[in-house]
Structures are given as C-alpha cells and as structure tokens.
Coordinates of N, CA and C and ligand atoms in Angstrom, one line a residue:
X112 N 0.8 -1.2 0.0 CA 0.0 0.0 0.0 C 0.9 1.3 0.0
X113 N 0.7 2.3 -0.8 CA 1.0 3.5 -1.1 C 0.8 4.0 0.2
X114 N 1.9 4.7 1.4 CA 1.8 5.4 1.9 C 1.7 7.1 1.5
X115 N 0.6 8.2 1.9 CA 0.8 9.3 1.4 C 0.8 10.7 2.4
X116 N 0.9 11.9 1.8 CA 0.7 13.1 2.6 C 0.0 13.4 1.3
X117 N -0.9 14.3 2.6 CA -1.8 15.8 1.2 C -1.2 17.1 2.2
X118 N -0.8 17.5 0.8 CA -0.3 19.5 1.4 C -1.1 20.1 -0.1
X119 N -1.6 20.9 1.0 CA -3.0 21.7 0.0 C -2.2 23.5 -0.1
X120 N -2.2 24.0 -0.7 CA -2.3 25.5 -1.0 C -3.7 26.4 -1.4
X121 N -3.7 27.6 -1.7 CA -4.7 27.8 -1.9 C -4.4 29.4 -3.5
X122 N -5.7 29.6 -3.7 CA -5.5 30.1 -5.1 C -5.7 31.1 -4.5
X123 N -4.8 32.5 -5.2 CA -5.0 34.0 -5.0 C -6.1 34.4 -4.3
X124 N -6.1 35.3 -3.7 CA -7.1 36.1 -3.2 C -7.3 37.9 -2.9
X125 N -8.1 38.1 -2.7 CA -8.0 40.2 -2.5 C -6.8 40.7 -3.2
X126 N -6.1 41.0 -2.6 CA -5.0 42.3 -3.8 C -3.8 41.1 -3.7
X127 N -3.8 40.2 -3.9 CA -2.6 39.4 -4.2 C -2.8 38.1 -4.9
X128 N -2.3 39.2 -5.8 CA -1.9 38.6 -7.8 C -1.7 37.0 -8.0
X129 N -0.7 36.7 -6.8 CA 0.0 35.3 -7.1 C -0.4 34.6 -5.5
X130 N -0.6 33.3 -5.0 CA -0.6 33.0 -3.9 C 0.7 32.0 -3.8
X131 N 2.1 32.0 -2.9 CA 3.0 31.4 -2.9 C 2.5 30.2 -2.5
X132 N 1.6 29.4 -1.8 CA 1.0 28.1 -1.0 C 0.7 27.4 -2.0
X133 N 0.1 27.9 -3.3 CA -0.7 27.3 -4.3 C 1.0 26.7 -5.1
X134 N 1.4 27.5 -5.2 CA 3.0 26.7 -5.9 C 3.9 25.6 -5.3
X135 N 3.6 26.5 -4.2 CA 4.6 25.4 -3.8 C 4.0 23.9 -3.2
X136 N 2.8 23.9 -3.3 CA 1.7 22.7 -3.3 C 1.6 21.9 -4.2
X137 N 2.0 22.4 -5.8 CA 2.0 22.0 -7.0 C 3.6 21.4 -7.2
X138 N 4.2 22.0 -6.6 CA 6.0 21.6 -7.3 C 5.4 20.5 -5.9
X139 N 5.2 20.3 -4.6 CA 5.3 18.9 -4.1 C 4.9 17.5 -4.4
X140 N 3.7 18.2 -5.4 CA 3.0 16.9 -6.1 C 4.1 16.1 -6.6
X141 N 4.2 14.7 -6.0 CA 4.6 13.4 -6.9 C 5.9 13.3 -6.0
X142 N 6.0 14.1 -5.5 CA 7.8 14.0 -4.5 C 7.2 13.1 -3.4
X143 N 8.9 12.7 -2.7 CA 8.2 11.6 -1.3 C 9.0 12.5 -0.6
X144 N 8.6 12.5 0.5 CA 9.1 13.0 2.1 C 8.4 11.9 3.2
X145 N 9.8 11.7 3.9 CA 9.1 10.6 5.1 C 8.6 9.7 4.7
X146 N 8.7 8.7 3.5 CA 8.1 7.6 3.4 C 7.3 7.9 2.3
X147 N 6.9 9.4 2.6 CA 5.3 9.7 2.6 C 5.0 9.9 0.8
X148 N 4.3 9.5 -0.2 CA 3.8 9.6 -1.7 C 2.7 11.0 -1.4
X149 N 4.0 12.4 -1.8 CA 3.0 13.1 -1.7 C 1.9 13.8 -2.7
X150 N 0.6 14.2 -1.9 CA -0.4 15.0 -3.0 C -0.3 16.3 -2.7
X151 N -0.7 17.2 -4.1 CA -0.1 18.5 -3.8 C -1.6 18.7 -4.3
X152 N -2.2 19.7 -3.7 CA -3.6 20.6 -4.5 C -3.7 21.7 -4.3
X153 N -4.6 22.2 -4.5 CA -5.3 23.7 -4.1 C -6.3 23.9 -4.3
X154 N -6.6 24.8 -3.0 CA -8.0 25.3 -2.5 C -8.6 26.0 -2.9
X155 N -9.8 26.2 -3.6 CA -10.7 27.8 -3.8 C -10.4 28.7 -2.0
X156 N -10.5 30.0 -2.1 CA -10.3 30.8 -1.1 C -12.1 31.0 -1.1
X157 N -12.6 30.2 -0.3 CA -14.0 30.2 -0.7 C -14.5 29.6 1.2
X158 N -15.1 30.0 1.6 CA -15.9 29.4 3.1 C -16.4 28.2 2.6
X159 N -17.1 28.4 1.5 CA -18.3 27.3 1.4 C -18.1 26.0 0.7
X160 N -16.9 26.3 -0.1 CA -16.8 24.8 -0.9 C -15.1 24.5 0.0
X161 N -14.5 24.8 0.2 CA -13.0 24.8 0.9 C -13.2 23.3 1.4
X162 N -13.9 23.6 2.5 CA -13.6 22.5 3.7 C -14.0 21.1 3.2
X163 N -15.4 21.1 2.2 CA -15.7 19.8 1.7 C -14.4 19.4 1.1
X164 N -14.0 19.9 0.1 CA -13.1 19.9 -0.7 C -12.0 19.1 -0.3
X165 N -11.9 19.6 0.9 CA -10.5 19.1 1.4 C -10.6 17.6 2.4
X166 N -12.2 17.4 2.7 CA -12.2 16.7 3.7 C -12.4 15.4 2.2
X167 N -12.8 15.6 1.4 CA -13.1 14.5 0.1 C -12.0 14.0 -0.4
X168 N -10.5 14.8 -0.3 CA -9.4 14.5 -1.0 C -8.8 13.5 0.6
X169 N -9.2 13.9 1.4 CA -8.3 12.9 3.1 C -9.4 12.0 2.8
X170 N -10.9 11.9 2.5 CA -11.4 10.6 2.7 C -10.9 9.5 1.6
X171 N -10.6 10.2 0.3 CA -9.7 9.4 -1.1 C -8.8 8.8 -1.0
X172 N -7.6 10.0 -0.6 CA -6.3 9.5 -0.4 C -5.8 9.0 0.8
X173 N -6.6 8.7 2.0 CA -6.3 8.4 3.4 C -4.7 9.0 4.2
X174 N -4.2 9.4 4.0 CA -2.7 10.1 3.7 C -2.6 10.3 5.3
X175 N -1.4 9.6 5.6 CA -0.9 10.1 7.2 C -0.4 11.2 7.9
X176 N 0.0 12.0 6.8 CA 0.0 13.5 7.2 C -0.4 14.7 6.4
X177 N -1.4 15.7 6.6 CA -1.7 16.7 6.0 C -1.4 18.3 6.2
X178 N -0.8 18.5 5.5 CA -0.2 20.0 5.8 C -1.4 21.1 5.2
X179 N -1.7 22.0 5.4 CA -2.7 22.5 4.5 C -1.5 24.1 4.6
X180 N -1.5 24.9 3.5 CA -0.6 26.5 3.4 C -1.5 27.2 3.1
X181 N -1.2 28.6 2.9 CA -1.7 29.8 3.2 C -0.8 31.1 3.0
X182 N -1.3 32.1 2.9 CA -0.2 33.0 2.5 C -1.0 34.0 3.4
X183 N 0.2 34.7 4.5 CA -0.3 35.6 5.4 C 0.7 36.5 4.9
X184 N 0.0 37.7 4.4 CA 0.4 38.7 3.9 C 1.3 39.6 4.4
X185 N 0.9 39.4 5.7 CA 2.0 40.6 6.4 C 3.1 40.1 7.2
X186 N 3.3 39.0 6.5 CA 4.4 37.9 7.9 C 5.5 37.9 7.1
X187 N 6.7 37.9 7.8 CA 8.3 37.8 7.5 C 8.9 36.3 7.5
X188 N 8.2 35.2 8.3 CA 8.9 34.4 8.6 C 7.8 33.3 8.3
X189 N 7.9 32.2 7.9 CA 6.9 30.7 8.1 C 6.2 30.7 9.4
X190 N 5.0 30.7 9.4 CA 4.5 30.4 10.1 C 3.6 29.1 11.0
X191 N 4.1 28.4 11.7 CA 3.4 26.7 11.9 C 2.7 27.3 13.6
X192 N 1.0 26.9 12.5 CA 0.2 27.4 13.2 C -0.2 26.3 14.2
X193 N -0.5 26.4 15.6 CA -0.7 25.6 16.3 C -2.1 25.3 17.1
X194 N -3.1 26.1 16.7 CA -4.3 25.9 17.4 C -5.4 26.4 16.3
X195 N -6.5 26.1 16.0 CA -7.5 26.4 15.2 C -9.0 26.8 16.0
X196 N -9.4 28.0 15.4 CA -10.6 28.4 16.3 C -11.9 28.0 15.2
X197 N -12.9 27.6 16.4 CA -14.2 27.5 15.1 C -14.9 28.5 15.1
X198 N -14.4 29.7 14.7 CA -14.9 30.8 14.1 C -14.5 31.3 12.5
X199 N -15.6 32.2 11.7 CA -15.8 32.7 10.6 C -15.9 34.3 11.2
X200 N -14.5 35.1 11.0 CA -14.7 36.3 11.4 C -13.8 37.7 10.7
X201 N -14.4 37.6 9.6 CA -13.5 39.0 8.9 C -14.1 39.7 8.3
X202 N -14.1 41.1 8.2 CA -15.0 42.0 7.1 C -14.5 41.4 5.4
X203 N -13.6 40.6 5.5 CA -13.3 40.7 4.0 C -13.7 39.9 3.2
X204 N -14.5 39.5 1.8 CA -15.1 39.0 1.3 C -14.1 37.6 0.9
X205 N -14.5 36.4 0.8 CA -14.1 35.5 0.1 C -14.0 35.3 -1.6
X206 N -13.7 34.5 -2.3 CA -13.5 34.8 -3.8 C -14.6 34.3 -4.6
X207 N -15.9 33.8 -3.9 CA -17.1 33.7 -4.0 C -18.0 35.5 -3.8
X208 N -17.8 36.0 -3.0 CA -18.1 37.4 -2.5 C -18.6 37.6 -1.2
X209 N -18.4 36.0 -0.4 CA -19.0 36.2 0.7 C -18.4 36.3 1.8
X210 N -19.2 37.3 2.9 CA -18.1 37.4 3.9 C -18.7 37.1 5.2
X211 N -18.0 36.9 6.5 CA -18.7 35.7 7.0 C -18.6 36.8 8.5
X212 N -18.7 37.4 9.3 CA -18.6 37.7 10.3 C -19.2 36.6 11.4
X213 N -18.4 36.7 12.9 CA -19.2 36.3 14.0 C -19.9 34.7 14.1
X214 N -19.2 34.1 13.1 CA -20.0 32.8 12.3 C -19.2 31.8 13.1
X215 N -19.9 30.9 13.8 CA -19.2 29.5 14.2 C -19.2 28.6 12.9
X216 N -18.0 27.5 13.1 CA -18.0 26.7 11.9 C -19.0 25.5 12.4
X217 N -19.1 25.0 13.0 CA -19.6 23.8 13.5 C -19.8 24.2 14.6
X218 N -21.5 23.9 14.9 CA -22.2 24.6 16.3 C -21.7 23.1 17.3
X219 N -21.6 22.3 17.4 CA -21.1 20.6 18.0 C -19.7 21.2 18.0
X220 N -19.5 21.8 17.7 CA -17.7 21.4 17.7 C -16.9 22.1 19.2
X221 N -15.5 22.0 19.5 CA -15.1 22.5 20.5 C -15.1 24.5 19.7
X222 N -14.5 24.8 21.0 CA -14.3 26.3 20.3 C -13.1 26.7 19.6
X223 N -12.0 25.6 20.1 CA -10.4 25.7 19.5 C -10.3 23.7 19.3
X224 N -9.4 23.9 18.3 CA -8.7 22.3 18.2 C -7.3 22.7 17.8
X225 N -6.4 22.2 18.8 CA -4.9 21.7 18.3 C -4.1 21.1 16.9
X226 N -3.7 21.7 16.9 CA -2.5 20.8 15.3 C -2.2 19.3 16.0
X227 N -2.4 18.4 15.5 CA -1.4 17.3 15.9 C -0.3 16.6 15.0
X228 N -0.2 18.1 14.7 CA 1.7 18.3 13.4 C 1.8 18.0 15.2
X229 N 3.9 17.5 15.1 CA 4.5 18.1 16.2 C 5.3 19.5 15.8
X230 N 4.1 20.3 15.9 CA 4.8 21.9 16.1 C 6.1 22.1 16.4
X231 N 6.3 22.1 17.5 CA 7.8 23.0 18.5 C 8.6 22.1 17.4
X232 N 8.7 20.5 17.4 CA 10.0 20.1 16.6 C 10.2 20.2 15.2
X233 N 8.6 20.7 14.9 CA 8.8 21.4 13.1 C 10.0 22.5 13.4
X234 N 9.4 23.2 13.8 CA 10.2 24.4 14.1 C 11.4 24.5 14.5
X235 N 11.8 23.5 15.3 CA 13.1 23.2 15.6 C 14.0 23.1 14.6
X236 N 13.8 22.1 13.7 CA 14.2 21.9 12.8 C 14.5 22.9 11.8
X237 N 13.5 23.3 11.5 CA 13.7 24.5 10.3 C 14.4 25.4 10.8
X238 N 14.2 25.8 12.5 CA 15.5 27.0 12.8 C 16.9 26.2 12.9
X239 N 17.1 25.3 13.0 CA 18.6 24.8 13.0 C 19.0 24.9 11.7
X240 N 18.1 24.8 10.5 CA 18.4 24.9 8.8 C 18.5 26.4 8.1
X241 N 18.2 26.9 9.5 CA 18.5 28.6 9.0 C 16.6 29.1 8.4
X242 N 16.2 28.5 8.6 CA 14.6 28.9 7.6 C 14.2 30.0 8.9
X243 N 13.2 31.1 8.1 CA 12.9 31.6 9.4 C 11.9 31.5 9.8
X244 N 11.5 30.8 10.7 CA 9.9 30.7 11.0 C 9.6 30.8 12.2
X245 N 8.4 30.6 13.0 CA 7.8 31.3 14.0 C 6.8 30.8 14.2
X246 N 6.7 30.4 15.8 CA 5.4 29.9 15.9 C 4.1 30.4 16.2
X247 N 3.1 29.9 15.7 CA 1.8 31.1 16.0 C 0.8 30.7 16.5
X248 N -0.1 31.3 17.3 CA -1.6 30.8 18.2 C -2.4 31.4 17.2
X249 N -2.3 32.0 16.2 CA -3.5 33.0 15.5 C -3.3 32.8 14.1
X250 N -4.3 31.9 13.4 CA -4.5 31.7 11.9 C -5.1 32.4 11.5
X251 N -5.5 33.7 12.3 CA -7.0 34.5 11.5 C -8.3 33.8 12.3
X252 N -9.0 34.5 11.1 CA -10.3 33.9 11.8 C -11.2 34.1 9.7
X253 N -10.5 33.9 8.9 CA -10.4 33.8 7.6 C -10.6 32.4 7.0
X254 N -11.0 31.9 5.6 CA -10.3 31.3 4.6 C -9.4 29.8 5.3
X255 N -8.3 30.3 6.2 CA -7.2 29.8 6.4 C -7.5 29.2 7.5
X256 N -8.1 29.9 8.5 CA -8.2 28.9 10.0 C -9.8 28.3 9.6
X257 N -11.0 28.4 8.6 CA -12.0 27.4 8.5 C -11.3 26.5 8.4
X258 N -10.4 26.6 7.1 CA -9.9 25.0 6.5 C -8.8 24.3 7.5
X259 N -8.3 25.0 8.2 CA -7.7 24.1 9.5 C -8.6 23.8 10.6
X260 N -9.2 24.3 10.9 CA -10.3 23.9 11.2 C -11.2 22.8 11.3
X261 N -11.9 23.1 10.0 CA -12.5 21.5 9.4 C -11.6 20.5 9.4
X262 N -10.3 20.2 9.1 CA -9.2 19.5 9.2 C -9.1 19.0 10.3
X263 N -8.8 19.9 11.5 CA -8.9 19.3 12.7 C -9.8 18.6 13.4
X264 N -11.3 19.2 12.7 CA -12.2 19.0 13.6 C -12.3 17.2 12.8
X265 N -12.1 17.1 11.4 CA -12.4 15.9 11.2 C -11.3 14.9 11.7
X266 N -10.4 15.1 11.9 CA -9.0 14.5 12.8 C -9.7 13.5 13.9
X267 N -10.8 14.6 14.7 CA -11.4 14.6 15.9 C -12.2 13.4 15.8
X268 N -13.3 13.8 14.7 CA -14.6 13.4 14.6 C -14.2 11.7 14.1
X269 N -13.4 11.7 13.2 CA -13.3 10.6 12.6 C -12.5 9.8 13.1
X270 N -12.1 10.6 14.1 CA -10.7 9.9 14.9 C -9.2 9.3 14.6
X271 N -9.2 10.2 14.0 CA -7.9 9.7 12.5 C -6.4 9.7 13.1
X272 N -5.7 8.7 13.3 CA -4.4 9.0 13.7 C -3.3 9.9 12.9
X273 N -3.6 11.1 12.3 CA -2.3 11.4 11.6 C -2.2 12.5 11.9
X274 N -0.7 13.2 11.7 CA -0.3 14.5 12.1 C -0.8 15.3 11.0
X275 N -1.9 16.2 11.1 CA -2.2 17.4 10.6 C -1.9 18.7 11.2
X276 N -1.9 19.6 10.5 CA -1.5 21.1 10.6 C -1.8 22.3 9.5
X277 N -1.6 23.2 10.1 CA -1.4 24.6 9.2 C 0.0 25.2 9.2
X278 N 0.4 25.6 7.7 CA 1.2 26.4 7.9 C 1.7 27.8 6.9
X279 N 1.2 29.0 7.5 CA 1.3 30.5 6.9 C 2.6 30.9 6.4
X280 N 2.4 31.0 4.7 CA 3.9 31.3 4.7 C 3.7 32.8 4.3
X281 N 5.0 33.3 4.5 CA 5.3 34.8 3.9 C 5.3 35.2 2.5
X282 N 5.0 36.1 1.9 CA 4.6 36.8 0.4 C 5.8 36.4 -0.1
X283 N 7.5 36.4 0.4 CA 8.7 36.6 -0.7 C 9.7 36.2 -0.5
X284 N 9.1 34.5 0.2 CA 10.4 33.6 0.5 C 10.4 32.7 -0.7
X285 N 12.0 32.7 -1.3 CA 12.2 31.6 -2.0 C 11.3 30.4 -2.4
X286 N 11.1 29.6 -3.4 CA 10.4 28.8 -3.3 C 10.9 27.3 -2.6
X287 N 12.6 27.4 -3.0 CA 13.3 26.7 -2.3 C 13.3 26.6 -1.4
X288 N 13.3 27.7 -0.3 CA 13.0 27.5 1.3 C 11.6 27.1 1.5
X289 N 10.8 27.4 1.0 CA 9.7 27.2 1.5 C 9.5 25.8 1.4
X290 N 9.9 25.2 0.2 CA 10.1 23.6 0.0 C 10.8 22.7 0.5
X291 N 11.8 23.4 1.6 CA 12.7 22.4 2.3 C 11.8 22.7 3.7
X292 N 10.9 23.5 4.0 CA 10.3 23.4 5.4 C 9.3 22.7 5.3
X293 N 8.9 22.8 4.0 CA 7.8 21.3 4.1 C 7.8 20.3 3.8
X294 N 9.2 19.8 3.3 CA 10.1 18.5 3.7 C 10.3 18.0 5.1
X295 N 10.8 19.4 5.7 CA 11.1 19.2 7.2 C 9.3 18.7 8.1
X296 N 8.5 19.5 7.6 CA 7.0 19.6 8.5 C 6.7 17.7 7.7
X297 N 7.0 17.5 6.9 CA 6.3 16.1 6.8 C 7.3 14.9 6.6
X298 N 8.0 15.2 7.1 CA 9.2 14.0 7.7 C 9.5 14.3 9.5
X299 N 9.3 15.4 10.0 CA 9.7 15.3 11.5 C 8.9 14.5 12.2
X300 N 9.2 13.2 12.7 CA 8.4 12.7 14.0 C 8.0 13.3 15.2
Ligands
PCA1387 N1 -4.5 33.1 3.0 C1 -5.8 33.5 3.6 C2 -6.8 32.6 2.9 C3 -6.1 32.0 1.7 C4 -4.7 32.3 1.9 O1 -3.7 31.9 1.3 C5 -5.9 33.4 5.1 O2 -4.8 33.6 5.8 O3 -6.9 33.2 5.6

C-alpha cells in the first residue's frame, strides 16, 4: 500500500496577484518526504466549498499527514500554526463574494482544536536549517483557520491517527526554502 501526505495550497485572493501556497503545493506533487507519496492541491479561497473539498481528498487518499498553506500577507517568517478556532470572522469578502462575520463553523464542535503536526519540533528543525519561522496561536479567523479547522475538527470526529497542521507562509520567501520546510514539516516525527 501506497503510503501518502496531502499539502493543500490555496489560489489568490484580494489584492494578491499570485498565492505562494498554491506553488509550492503544485511543485510537491509526486515528490516523497518521510516515506510519505505526496499530493499536492489547491483550495478555492471560498468558506463554502473549501472545507468539503478538502475533507473528500483525506477521505480518497487516506494520507498520514496533511499540511494544508496559506499566504499571510504581512508575515516575514513561516508560520506553523498551532491551534484552530471554530470561528468565521472577517470583514473581507471570500473569492465567492462572501463574507462571514461572527459565524461558528460547527455549532457541535469545541471552540479551538490543536494541530497534531509536532509543532515546536517542526520548528526546531527548520530553525537549526537557517529557515525563518515562528510559531503562532493565530491563523486569522479567515479562509485559512475554516480550512484548519474542518481538518482538525475531522481528525477529531473521525478519529484519524495522523499529524495534521497549518502552515502560513510569507509573500517573498524563496520557493526553495519554503520547500525544504515542508520536507522538514512532513518527515519530523
Ligand atoms: N490566506 C488566507 C486565505 C487564503 C490564503 O492563502 C488566510 O490567511 O486566511
């Protein structure tokens, strides 16, 4: 049996032309890390179709670890997000036109769910390789923490043994760095 990973990206959004998550999602396709045969895709930047989307490609490809990226606009360094809130909370429209204020994702669900990436030793790692990244309690409340989110919450629901996560990258890092930290995020035990 084909062991796999899914690392998802996601397609442009508001005033930014190009999304770096969506590439370097695409250049992982077909590569192995950790054993792992990985899938590379991308997300509409959409509330409403996102999360099915993504929960249909983990029920296909059953894959033992899922990274899902994002592009946080104002950040300098990689971001490996560690907690997901089930909230929908931004004035800003999604690429559908919708925008979600004050919105729970799942009225059953907890209020926050955990990554069960191992965070701190992603991070470890990548700062001993010179990457610069940073760890973070805040995905937004956007696009980026639904779909970690639903990820988590199905982790929960379905009871899935695998390390999932989020991780925010910056507007104007290399593609090459960004592709050796998601080597590192889906090979660290
Ligand atoms: N970043 C947005 C949504 C899509 C993306 O790449 C966010 O941080 O929510």
């Amino acid at each position: 049996m084909i062991r796999r990973a899914l690392v998802t990206g996601f397609e442009p959004f508001g005033e930014n032309a190009a999304n770096p998550s969506a590439e370097l999602a695409l250049s992982l396709d077909g590569e192995t890390a950790g054993g792992l045969h990985i899938a590379g895709r991308v997300l509409p930047v959409e509330y409403g179709t996102s999360g099915d989307l993504l929960l249909g490609w983990i029920r296909d490809l059953r894959p033992e670890r899922v990274i899902c990226c994002g592009l946080a606009s104002a950040s300098r360094a990689i971001r490996v997000e560690s907690i997901a809130f089930n909230l929908d909370d931004s004035p800003f429209p999604d690429n559908a036109g919708v925008v979600r204020e004050n919105a729970r994702i799942c009225a059953t669900a907890p209020d926050s769910l955990p990554a069960t990436l191992p965070v701190e030793r992603v991070i470890t790692e990548c700062s001993e390789r010179g990457i610069p990244v940073d760890s973070s309690i805040d995905a937004g409340r956007y696009v980026c923490n639904h779909v970690f989110f639903r990820l988590m919450n199905e982790v929960l629901e379905a009871r899935l043994p695998i390390a999932a996560g989020f991780i925010h990258l910056p507007p104007d890092l290399p593609l090459a760095v960004m592709r050796e930290a998601l080597h590192i995020a889906l090979s660290t035990e």
